[in-house]
Coordinates of C-alpha atoms in Angstrom, one line a residue:
M1 CA 108.3 72.3 131.4
R2 CA 109.4 75.8 132.5
F3 CA 112.4 77.8 131.3
E4 CA 113.7 78.1 134.8
E5 CA 114.4 74.4 134.8
L6 CA 116.7 74.5 131.8
S7 CA 120.5 74.4 132.2
V8 CA 121.2 77.6 130.3
H9 CA 123.2 80.8 131.1
P10 CA 121.6 83.0 133.8
D11 CA 121.6 86.0 131.4
L12 CA 119.4 84.1 129.0
K13 CA 116.9 83.2 131.7
K14 CA 116.7 86.9 132.6
A15 CA 116.0 87.7 129.0
L16 CA 113.3 85.1 128.7
A17 CA 111.7 86.4 131.9
D18 CA 111.7 89.9 130.5
Q19 CA 109.7 88.6 127.5
G20 CA 107.2 86.9 129.8
L21 CA 108.1 83.4 128.6
E22 CA 107.6 80.8 131.3
T23 CA 106.5 77.5 129.7
L24 CA 108.1 75.7 126.8
T25 CA 106.1 74.6 123.8
Q26 CA 106.2 71.1 122.4
I27 CA 108.9 71.8 119.8
Q28 CA 111.0 73.6 122.3
E29 CA 111.0 70.7 124.7
D30 CA 111.9 68.2 121.9
T31 CA 114.6 70.4 120.4
I32 CA 116.6 72.2 123.2
Q33 CA 117.9 69.1 125.0
P34 CA 119.4 67.3 121.9
A35 CA 120.6 70.6 120.5
Q36 CA 122.6 71.2 123.7
E37 CA 124.2 67.7 123.3
G38 CA 125.4 68.8 119.8
R39 CA 123.1 66.5 117.8
D40 CA 121.9 67.4 114.3
I41 CA 118.2 68.1 114.2
V42 CA 115.5 68.0 111.5
G43 CA 112.4 69.8 112.7
I44 CA 109.1 69.7 110.9
S45 CA 107.1 72.5 112.3
Q46 CA 104.9 75.4 111.2
T47 CA 105.2 79.1 112.0
G48 CA 103.9 80.1 115.4
T49 CA 105.0 77.1 117.4
G50 CA 108.0 78.7 119.0
K51 CA 110.7 77.1 116.9
T52 CA 112.8 80.3 116.8
I53 CA 113.5 80.1 120.5
A54 CA 113.9 76.4 120.1
F55 CA 117.1 76.7 118.0
L56 CA 118.3 80.1 119.2
L57 CA 118.4 79.3 122.9
P58 CA 120.8 76.3 122.9
V59 CA 123.0 77.8 120.2
I60 CA 123.5 81.2 122.0
D61 CA 123.9 79.4 125.3
H62 CA 126.8 77.3 123.8
I63 CA 128.5 80.4 122.3
I64 CA 128.3 82.4 125.6
K65 CA 129.8 79.5 127.6
A66 CA 132.5 78.9 125.0
R67 CA 133.5 82.6 125.0
E68 CA 133.9 82.5 128.7
E69 CA 136.4 79.6 128.2
G70 CA 138.4 81.6 125.6
Q71 CA 136.9 80.0 122.5
S72 CA 135.2 81.9 119.6
P73 CA 132.6 79.8 117.9
A74 CA 129.9 81.4 115.7
A75 CA 126.5 80.5 114.4
L76 CA 125.1 81.0 110.9
I77 CA 121.3 81.1 110.4
L78 CA 120.0 81.0 106.8
T79 CA 116.6 82.3 105.9
P80 CA 114.7 82.6 102.6
T81 CA 113.6 86.2 102.8
R82 CA 114.9 89.5 104.3
E83 CA 111.8 89.9 106.5
I84 CA 112.4 86.6 108.2
C85 CA 116.1 87.5 108.5
L86 CA 115.3 90.7 110.3
Q87 CA 112.7 89.0 112.6
I88 CA 115.2 86.4 113.7
A89 CA 117.7 89.2 114.3
E90 CA 115.2 90.9 116.6
E91 CA 114.8 87.6 118.6
V92 CA 118.5 87.3 118.9
E93 CA 118.7 90.9 120.3
K94 CA 116.0 90.1 122.8
L95 CA 118.0 87.1 124.1
L96 CA 121.2 89.2 124.3
T97 CA 119.8 92.1 126.3
H98 CA 121.9 91.1 129.3
H99 CA 124.9 89.9 127.4
S100 CA 127.2 91.5 124.7
L101 CA 127.6 89.4 121.6
N102 CA 128.1 90.8 118.1
L103 CA 125.3 90.2 115.6
A104 CA 125.5 90.6 111.8
T105 CA 122.6 90.6 109.4
I106 CA 123.5 89.8 105.8
Y107 CA 120.8 90.2 103.1
G108 CA 120.3 91.8 99.7
G109 CA 119.1 95.4 99.3
D110 CA 121.3 96.6 102.2
S111 CA 124.6 98.5 102.2
Y112 CA 127.7 96.5 101.5
D113 CA 129.8 98.8 103.7
R114 CA 127.6 98.4 106.7
Q115 CA 127.6 94.6 106.4
E116 CA 131.4 94.4 105.8
K117 CA 131.9 96.4 109.0
Q118 CA 129.7 93.9 110.9
L119 CA 131.7 91.0 109.5
A120 CA 135.0 92.7 110.4
A121 CA 133.8 92.9 114.0
E122 CA 133.9 89.0 114.3
P123 CA 130.2 88.5 115.0
S124 CA 129.1 85.5 117.1
V125 CA 125.7 85.2 115.3
I126 CA 125.1 85.8 111.6
V127 CA 121.6 85.8 110.1
A128 CA 121.7 85.8 106.4
T129 CA 120.0 85.1 103.1
P130 CA 121.8 82.8 100.7
G131 CA 122.5 85.2 97.8
R132 CA 124.3 88.0 99.6
L133 CA 126.2 85.5 101.8
I134 CA 127.6 83.8 98.7
D135 CA 129.0 87.1 97.5
Y136 CA 131.0 87.5 100.7
I137 CA 132.2 83.9 100.6
K138 CA 133.5 84.3 97.1
Q139 CA 135.2 87.6 98.2
K140 CA 136.7 85.7 101.1
K141 CA 135.2 88.2 103.5
F142 CA 133.1 85.7 105.4
P143 CA 134.8 83.6 108.2
T144 CA 133.6 80.1 107.2
D145 CA 136.1 78.3 109.5
S146 CA 134.6 79.9 112.7
I147 CA 131.1 78.5 112.0
H148 CA 130.2 75.8 114.5
H149 CA 126.4 75.9 114.2
L150 CA 124.3 76.1 111.0
I151 CA 120.5 76.6 111.1
L152 CA 118.3 76.4 108.0
D153 CA 115.0 78.1 108.8
E154 CA 112.0 77.6 106.4
A155 CA 114.1 75.2 104.4
D156 CA 111.2 74.1 102.2
R157 CA 110.6 77.7 101.4
M158 CA 114.2 78.2 100.3
F159 CA 113.9 75.1 98.0
D160 CA 110.7 76.5 96.5
M161 CA 112.5 79.8 95.8
G162 CA 115.3 78.0 94.0
F163 CA 118.0 78.2 96.7
I164 CA 118.9 74.5 96.7
R165 CA 122.2 75.0 94.8
D166 CA 123.1 78.0 96.9
I167 CA 122.5 76.1 100.1
R168 CA 124.6 73.2 99.0
Y169 CA 127.4 75.6 98.0
I170 CA 127.3 77.2 101.5
M171 CA 127.2 73.9 103.3
K172 CA 130.2 72.6 101.4
K173 CA 132.3 75.6 102.5
L174 CA 131.6 75.1 106.2
P175 CA 133.5 72.8 108.5
E176 CA 132.3 69.2 108.4
K177 CA 132.0 68.9 112.2
S178 CA 129.6 71.9 112.5
Q179 CA 126.2 71.2 114.0
T180 CA 123.4 71.5 111.6
M181 CA 119.7 72.1 112.4
L182 CA 117.1 72.2 109.7
F183 CA 113.5 73.4 110.2
S184 CA 110.8 73.0 107.6
A185 CA 107.0 73.1 107.4
T186 CA 107.0 69.9 105.3
M187 CA 109.2 66.8 104.8
S188 CA 109.8 67.2 101.1
Y189 CA 112.2 65.2 98.9
Y190 CA 114.8 68.1 99.0
V191 CA 114.6 68.2 102.8
M192 CA 115.2 64.5 103.1
R193 CA 118.0 64.5 100.5
L194 CA 119.8 67.5 102.2
A195 CA 119.5 65.8 105.6
W196 CA 120.9 62.6 104.2
D197 CA 123.9 64.3 102.5
F198 CA 125.0 66.7 105.2
M199 CA 123.8 65.5 108.5
Q200 CA 125.0 62.7 110.8
D201 CA 122.2 60.7 112.4
P202 CA 119.8 63.7 112.9
V203 CA 117.1 63.8 115.5
E204 CA 113.7 64.2 113.9
V205 CA 111.3 66.5 115.7
R206 CA 107.7 66.9 114.4
T207 CA 104.7 69.0 115.4
K208 CA 101.3 68.6 113.9
A209 CA 99.4 71.3 112.0
E210 CA 96.8 71.5 114.7
T211 CA 99.4 73.3 116.9
I212 CA 98.5 76.4 114.9
E213 CA 95.1 76.1 116.6
V214 CA 93.1 76.0 113.4
D215 CA 90.0 75.0 115.4
K216 CA 90.0 78.5 117.0
I217 CA 89.8 80.2 113.6
D218 CA 86.3 80.9 112.3
Q219 CA 86.8 80.0 108.6
H220 CA 84.4 81.2 105.8
L221 CA 84.5 80.4 102.1
F222 CA 82.6 82.5 99.5
H223 CA 82.2 81.5 95.9
L224 CA 82.4 84.7 94.0
G225 CA 83.1 85.9 90.4
R226 CA 86.4 87.5 89.5
E227 CA 84.9 91.0 89.4
E228 CA 82.9 90.5 92.7
K229 CA 86.0 90.0 94.9
M230 CA 87.0 93.6 95.3
P231 CA 83.5 95.0 96.3
Y232 CA 82.9 92.0 98.6
L233 CA 86.3 92.6 100.3
I234 CA 85.6 96.3 100.9
N235 CA 82.1 95.6 102.3
L236 CA 83.4 93.0 104.7
I237 CA 86.2 95.3 106.0
L238 CA 83.8 98.3 106.4
N239 CA 81.3 96.2 108.3
A240 CA 83.9 94.7 110.7
E241 CA 84.4 96.1 114.1
Q242 CA 87.8 97.7 114.4
P243 CA 89.5 95.1 112.2
R244 CA 93.3 94.5 112.3
A245 CA 93.6 92.5 109.2
I246 CA 95.9 90.9 106.6
I247 CA 94.8 90.5 103.0
F248 CA 96.7 87.9 101.0
T249 CA 96.9 87.8 97.2
N250 CA 98.9 85.7 94.8
Y251 CA 100.0 88.5 92.6
K252 CA 102.3 91.4 93.7
R253 CA 100.6 93.8 91.2
K254 CA 97.3 93.3 92.9
V255 CA 98.8 94.6 96.2
L256 CA 98.8 98.1 94.8
D257 CA 95.3 97.9 93.3
I258 CA 93.8 96.6 96.5
T259 CA 95.6 99.2 98.6
K260 CA 94.4 102.1 96.4
K261 CA 90.8 100.9 96.4
L262 CA 90.8 100.6 100.2
H263 CA 92.2 104.2 100.5
R264 CA 89.2 105.5 98.5
Y265 CA 86.9 104.2 101.2
G266 CA 88.9 105.6 104.0
V267 CA 90.6 102.4 105.1
A268 CA 94.1 102.8 106.5
A269 CA 95.9 100.2 104.5
T270 CA 99.4 99.6 103.2
G271 CA 101.0 97.1 100.8
L272 CA 103.9 94.8 101.3
S273 CA 105.4 92.9 98.3
S274 CA 108.7 92.2 96.6
L275 CA 108.2 95.3 94.4
L276 CA 109.2 97.5 97.3
D277 CA 112.8 98.1 98.2
Q278 CA 114.0 96.7 101.5
K279 CA 114.1 99.8 103.6
K280 CA 110.6 100.7 102.7
R281 CA 109.3 97.2 103.4
V282 CA 110.9 97.3 106.9
R283 CA 109.5 100.8 107.6
L284 CA 105.9 99.9 106.5
L285 CA 105.9 96.7 108.5
K286 CA 107.1 98.6 111.5
Q287 CA 104.3 101.2 111.1
F288 CA 101.7 98.4 110.7
K289 CA 102.9 96.9 114.0
L290 CA 102.7 100.3 115.7
G291 CA 99.1 100.7 114.5
K292 CA 99.5 103.4 111.9
Y293 CA 97.8 101.0 109.4
S294 CA 94.9 98.7 110.3
V295 CA 95.1 96.6 107.1
L296 CA 98.1 95.0 105.5
V297 CA 97.9 93.8 101.9
A298 CA 100.6 91.2 101.2
T299 CA 101.8 88.4 99.0
D300 CA 103.2 85.1 100.4
V301 CA 106.4 87.0 101.1
A302 CA 104.8 88.0 104.4
S303 CA 102.8 84.8 105.0
R304 CA 105.7 83.1 106.8
G305 CA 107.7 84.6 109.6
L306 CA 105.3 87.6 109.9
D307 CA 105.2 88.1 113.6
V308 CA 102.4 90.6 114.3
D309 CA 100.2 90.3 117.3
D310 CA 96.4 90.9 117.6
I311 CA 95.5 90.0 114.0
T312 CA 91.7 89.7 114.1
H313 CA 90.9 89.0 110.4
V314 CA 92.7 87.2 107.5
F315 CA 91.4 87.6 104.0
N316 CA 92.5 85.2 101.2
F317 CA 91.7 87.4 98.2
D318 CA 93.2 84.6 96.1
L319 CA 93.4 81.0 97.2
P320 CA 97.0 80.0 97.5
Q321 CA 98.3 77.5 94.9
D322 CA 100.2 75.7 97.6
S323 CA 97.8 74.1 100.0
E324 CA 100.2 74.5 102.9
S325 CA 100.3 78.2 102.4
Y326 CA 96.7 78.4 103.4
V327 CA 97.5 77.1 106.8
H328 CA 100.4 79.6 107.1
R329 CA 98.2 82.4 106.0
I330 CA 95.3 81.9 108.4
G331 CA 97.9 81.1 111.1
R332 CA 98.6 84.8 111.4
T333 CA 95.4 85.1 113.6
A334 CA 94.2 83.2 116.7
R335 CA 97.6 83.4 118.4
A336 CA 98.3 83.1 122.1
G337 CA 95.0 81.4 122.8
K338 CA 92.9 84.1 121.0
T339 CA 90.3 83.6 118.3
G340 CA 90.2 84.9 114.8
V341 CA 88.3 85.0 111.5
S342 CA 89.4 84.0 108.0
Y343 CA 87.6 84.8 104.8
S344 CA 88.5 83.1 101.5
F345 CA 87.3 84.0 98.1
C346 CA 87.0 81.2 95.5
S347 CA 86.5 82.3 91.9
E348 CA 86.8 80.5 88.6
D349 CA 90.6 81.2 88.8
D350 CA 90.9 79.5 92.2
F351 CA 88.6 76.5 92.0
E352 CA 91.4 74.0 91.3
C353 CA 93.2 74.9 94.5
L354 CA 90.2 74.3 96.8
P355 CA 90.3 70.4 96.8
R356 CA 94.0 70.3 97.7
I357 CA 93.5 72.7 100.6
E358 CA 90.5 70.8 102.0
Q359 CA 92.5 67.5 101.6
L360 CA 95.3 68.9 103.8
L361 CA 92.8 70.2 106.4
R362 CA 90.9 66.9 106.3
H363 CA 87.6 68.7 106.3
K364 CA 85.5 71.0 104.2
I365 CA 85.9 74.8 104.6
P366 CA 82.4 76.1 105.7
V367 CA 80.8 77.9 102.7
G368 CA 79.2 81.2 103.6
Q369 CA 76.1 82.6 102.0
V370 CA 76.9 85.4 99.6
D371 CA 75.2 88.7 100.5
P372 CA 73.7 90.2 97.3
G373 CA 74.4 93.7 98.6
F374 CA 78.1 93.1 99.1
V375 CA 78.8 92.2 95.4
K376 CA 78.6 95.9 94.6
F377 CA 80.8 98.7 95.8
P378 CA 79.4 100.7 98.7
E379 CA 77.6 103.9 97.9
G380 CA 77.9 107.1 99.7
E381 CA 80.5 109.6 100.6
Y382 CA 83.7 108.3 102.2
K383 CA 86.7 110.4 103.4
P384 CA 89.7 109.0 101.5
F385 CA 92.7 107.9 103.5
R386 CA 95.7 110.0 102.6
D387 CA 98.9 108.0 103.0
S388 CA 101.9 110.2 103.7
S389 CA 104.3 107.4 102.6
E390 CA 105.7 107.1 99.2
S391 CA 103.7 105.4 96.4
H392 CA 103.6 101.6 96.7
G393 CA 104.7 99.2 94.1
E394 CA 107.9 100.7 92.9
K395 CA 111.5 100.2 93.9
S396 CA 113.0 103.6 94.7
E397 CA 116.3 102.4 96.2
S398 CA 119.4 104.2 95.1
R399 CA 122.7 102.4 94.4
S400 CA 124.2 103.7 97.6
D401 CA 121.4 102.2 99.6
A402 CA 121.8 98.9 97.9
G403 CA 125.5 98.8 98.6
G404 CA 126.8 100.1 95.3
K405 CA 128.6 103.3 94.4
D406 CA 126.8 106.2 92.8
R407 CA 128.2 106.4 89.4
G408 CA 128.9 109.7 87.7
G409 CA 128.7 110.4 84.0
R410 CA 126.6 112.5 81.7
N411 CA 123.3 110.9 82.8
N412 CA 123.8 111.5 86.5
R413 CA 125.1 115.1 86.3
N414 CA 123.0 118.1 87.0
R415 CA 120.6 118.4 84.1
R416 CA 119.7 122.0 84.5
G417 CA 121.7 123.4 81.5
N418 CA 118.5 124.2 79.5
R419 CA 116.5 125.6 82.4
D420 CA 116.2 129.2 83.4
R421 CA 118.3 129.5 86.5
K422 CA 117.2 133.0 87.1
N423 CA 114.2 131.9 89.1
D424 CA 116.0 129.2 91.0
S425 CA 115.8 130.3 94.6
S426 CA 118.2 127.6 95.8
R427 CA 121.1 129.4 94.0
G428 CA 120.4 132.7 95.7
P429 CA 120.2 136.1 94.0
D430 CA 122.2 136.9 90.9
K431 CA 124.9 139.3 92.1
R432 CA 126.6 140.0 88.8
P433 CA 126.5 143.6 87.4
A434 CA 123.6 144.5 85.3
Q435 CA 125.7 144.9 82.1
E436 CA 127.0 141.3 82.5
K437 CA 123.7 139.6 82.8
P438 CA 122.7 137.7 79.6
A439 CA 119.8 139.3 77.8
A440 CA 117.3 136.9 76.3
A441 CA 117.0 137.5 72.5
A442 CA 113.7 137.4 70.8
G443 CA 113.1 133.9 69.5
N444 CA 116.1 132.5 71.2
N445 CA 115.0 129.6 73.4
R446 CA 118.5 128.3 74.1
G447 CA 119.3 128.1 77.8
P448 CA 122.6 129.3 79.4
G449 CA 124.1 125.8 79.1
E450 CA 123.6 125.7 75.3
Q451 CA 124.9 129.2 74.9
R452 CA 128.1 128.3 76.8
R453 CA 128.6 125.2 74.7
R454 CA 128.2 127.2 71.4
K455 CA 130.5 129.9 72.8
R456 CA 133.3 127.4 73.5
R457 CA 133.1 126.1 69.9
R458 CA 133.9 129.6 68.5
P459 CA 137.5 130.8 68.6
S460 CA 138.4 133.5 71.1
G461 CA 137.8 137.1 69.8
D462 CA 135.5 136.0 67.0
R463 CA 132.4 138.1 66.8
R464 CA 129.3 137.7 64.7
P465 CA 129.5 140.2 61.7
S466 CA 126.6 142.5 60.9
E467 CA 124.7 142.2 57.6
A468 CA 126.6 145.1 56.1
N469 CA 129.9 143.6 57.0
M470 CA 128.8 140.2 55.6
A471 CA 127.9 141.8 52.3
T472 CA 131.2 143.6 52.1
A473 CA 133.1 140.4 52.9
D474 CA 131.2 138.5 50.1
A475 CA 132.2 141.2 47.6
T476 CA 135.8 141.1 48.7
D477 CA 135.9 137.3 48.5
S478 CA 134.5 137.3 45.0
A479 CA 137.2 139.8 43.8
T480 CA 139.9 137.7 45.5
V481 CA 138.7 134.6 43.7
R482 CA 138.8 136.3 40.3
D483 CA 142.4 137.5 41.0
Q484 CA 143.4 134.0 42.0
D485 CA 142.0 132.5 38.8
R486 CA 143.7 135.1 36.6
A487 CA 147.0 134.6 38.4
R488 CA 146.7 130.8 38.0
L489 CA 146.2 131.1 34.3
L490 CA 149.2 133.4 34.0
G491 CA 151.4 131.1 36.2
R492 CA 152.0 133.9 38.7
D493 CA 151.6 134.3 42.4
K494 CA 148.5 136.3 43.5
D495 CA 150.5 138.2 46.2
T496 CA 153.8 139.1 44.6
G497 CA 153.2 138.8 40.9
Q498 CA 156.4 136.6 40.6
S499 CA 156.5 133.4 38.8
R500 CA 155.9 130.4 41.0
G501 CA 159.4 129.0 40.4
K502 CA 161.1 132.1 41.8
K503 CA 159.1 132.2 45.0
Q504 CA 161.2 129.6 46.9
G505 CA 160.0 130.6 50.3
N506 CA 156.7 128.8 49.9
R507 CA 158.1 125.6 48.7
R508 CA 159.0 122.7 51.0
R509 CA 162.7 121.8 51.0
R510 CA 163.2 118.1 50.4
G511 CA 166.8 117.3 50.5
P512 CA 169.7 119.0 48.7
Q513 CA 168.8 121.4 46.0
N514 CA 170.6 122.5 42.9
S515 CA 171.1 126.1 41.6
E516 CA 167.6 126.2 40.1
G517 CA 165.9 125.6 43.4
R518 CA 164.8 122.0 42.7
S519 CA 165.7 118.9 44.5
D520 CA 168.1 116.5 42.7
R521 CA 165.8 113.6 43.6
N522 CA 162.8 115.3 42.1
Q523 CA 164.8 116.3 39.1
K524 CA 165.7 112.7 38.3
Q525 CA 162.1 111.6 38.6
R526 CA 160.7 114.5 36.6
K527 CA 159.9 113.8 32.9
P528 CA 161.6 115.8 30.2
Q529 CA 159.8 119.1 29.5
N530 CA 158.9 120.5 26.2
S531 CA 161.6 122.8 24.9
G532 CA 159.2 125.2 23.4
R533 CA 157.7 126.1 26.7
S534 CA 159.2 128.1 29.6
K535 CA 160.7 126.0 32.4
N536 CA 158.6 127.8 35.0
Q537 CA 155.5 128.1 33.0
R538 CA 152.6 125.9 34.1
K539 CA 151.5 123.2 31.8
P540 CA 148.2 124.2 30.2
E541 CA 145.2 122.2 31.0
P542 CA 144.0 119.8 28.3
A543 CA 141.3 121.1 26.1
K544 CA 137.8 119.9 26.8
K545 CA 136.1 117.6 24.4
Q546 CA 134.1 119.5 21.9
G547 CA 130.9 118.6 20.3
L548 CA 130.2 118.4 16.5
L549 CA 129.3 122.2 16.3
G550 CA 132.6 123.1 18.1
K551 CA 134.7 121.0 15.7
L552 CA 133.1 122.7 12.6
L553 CA 133.8 126.1 14.1
G554 CA 137.4 125.1 14.7
V555 CA 137.8 124.1 11.0
F556 CA 136.4 127.4 9.8
K557 CA 138.8 129.3 12.1
K558 CA 141.9 127.4 10.7
K559 CA 140.9 128.1 7.1
S560 CA 140.4 131.7 7.8

């Protein structure tokens, strides 16, 4: 069947013709007609069968026709990863080249401000990942009432990633009469349960795994040791003729190791894993599509929904633990009627995965003969590949890129207080007069910032005394202390020589006073004083306890 025969909007037919699409695939023929009738659909299909056009075409056609009638329905497409989200958004933009409908992409790792502006523009198509979408639903910034179409792409993948509760939460927030289409690579228990709970008499559409044209892929299996994988991989790539390859590994940390090793031998390779921030992943994938890199090292994040043409080789550095992922991996090659080659390495760590894969394929993977010369790293001089991009394997995203605000505080301020700003060319020349420039003292390693902080702690006008002044001050302080002790023993003030009772200016006034300068309240509470002692004379301190020798001396003094 041809796309020209479909009853869709003329603008969509023009967009399909611009892409060179003429004939429908099997899943497109089985899906478009019931989807236009408003039926719920459960599609069991692998990547590369044209399922994206199968659910986008009828949904966008219905939205365009409803807008012309004054209605404003919207479609929500849920995807497991950001890469698939962006790829579906690209397909939507291709279909809307001759028509203006607002599109919003909602996923983690992107700016909240940008996404909120897209939602405020009342988009007709929203492509999202579950986590970020739930944030907007809870904030009541997502228009759930306007959703008339819900599409779950790669549903089994979302279940494997733990999104089953998130999906149920989202589906409960949407209108009950919305059309639901679910696409999955396998009919698992969770897929069946979800279809049973939220769909009404869904139409089941199936395509077999052979549609990925596995028979056009030249498969090879090599039994290697754990340490033999890396040299064998490098030798295969160096001996291939202009390879455009994807290398799959089960571990994201290995992506960096494989990429660096390939760079040493002059291979233009880049890595793609969840360790990279979103902006960098999109940029590297775009550069790989444009041909800057000939080899892409990736985890299973890129095995589904990775739409790259002209892939000639696929390498399974590690056999996938999920047997179905093997089909998705090698399905990146041999597209559009072309042929491809796949190499799989099976070590002592991967041996348990092999029977399950061969059981799914229903045939044995051809075992290749190991070349003894390939189990060692190539010898000779190779010009290393210098990657101008940032280092792989680390997230370098700032809070502003991720949608948060840049927080201030001590840790985020300019930490240049202990540096010598004299040689900083960004600040320009120091235009202060020569006598005002701080001179670096010998042995003083404190920077300008530390000097300013210490200066603020000293009172204004305080200067550091010289050694001579310090000696004079010490002598003066010692004399002052002696005078104070002598005055205290005599009961007199050190400044005026008067008795303490007569100097009333230094005493706090606490209520009415009598003629003697004492408060009546204090006078009532004061104990009677000894009549043999002056009123203003200070009570002598009690004698210290004496030892035996002191007591004897006291007795002799009394007798004398």
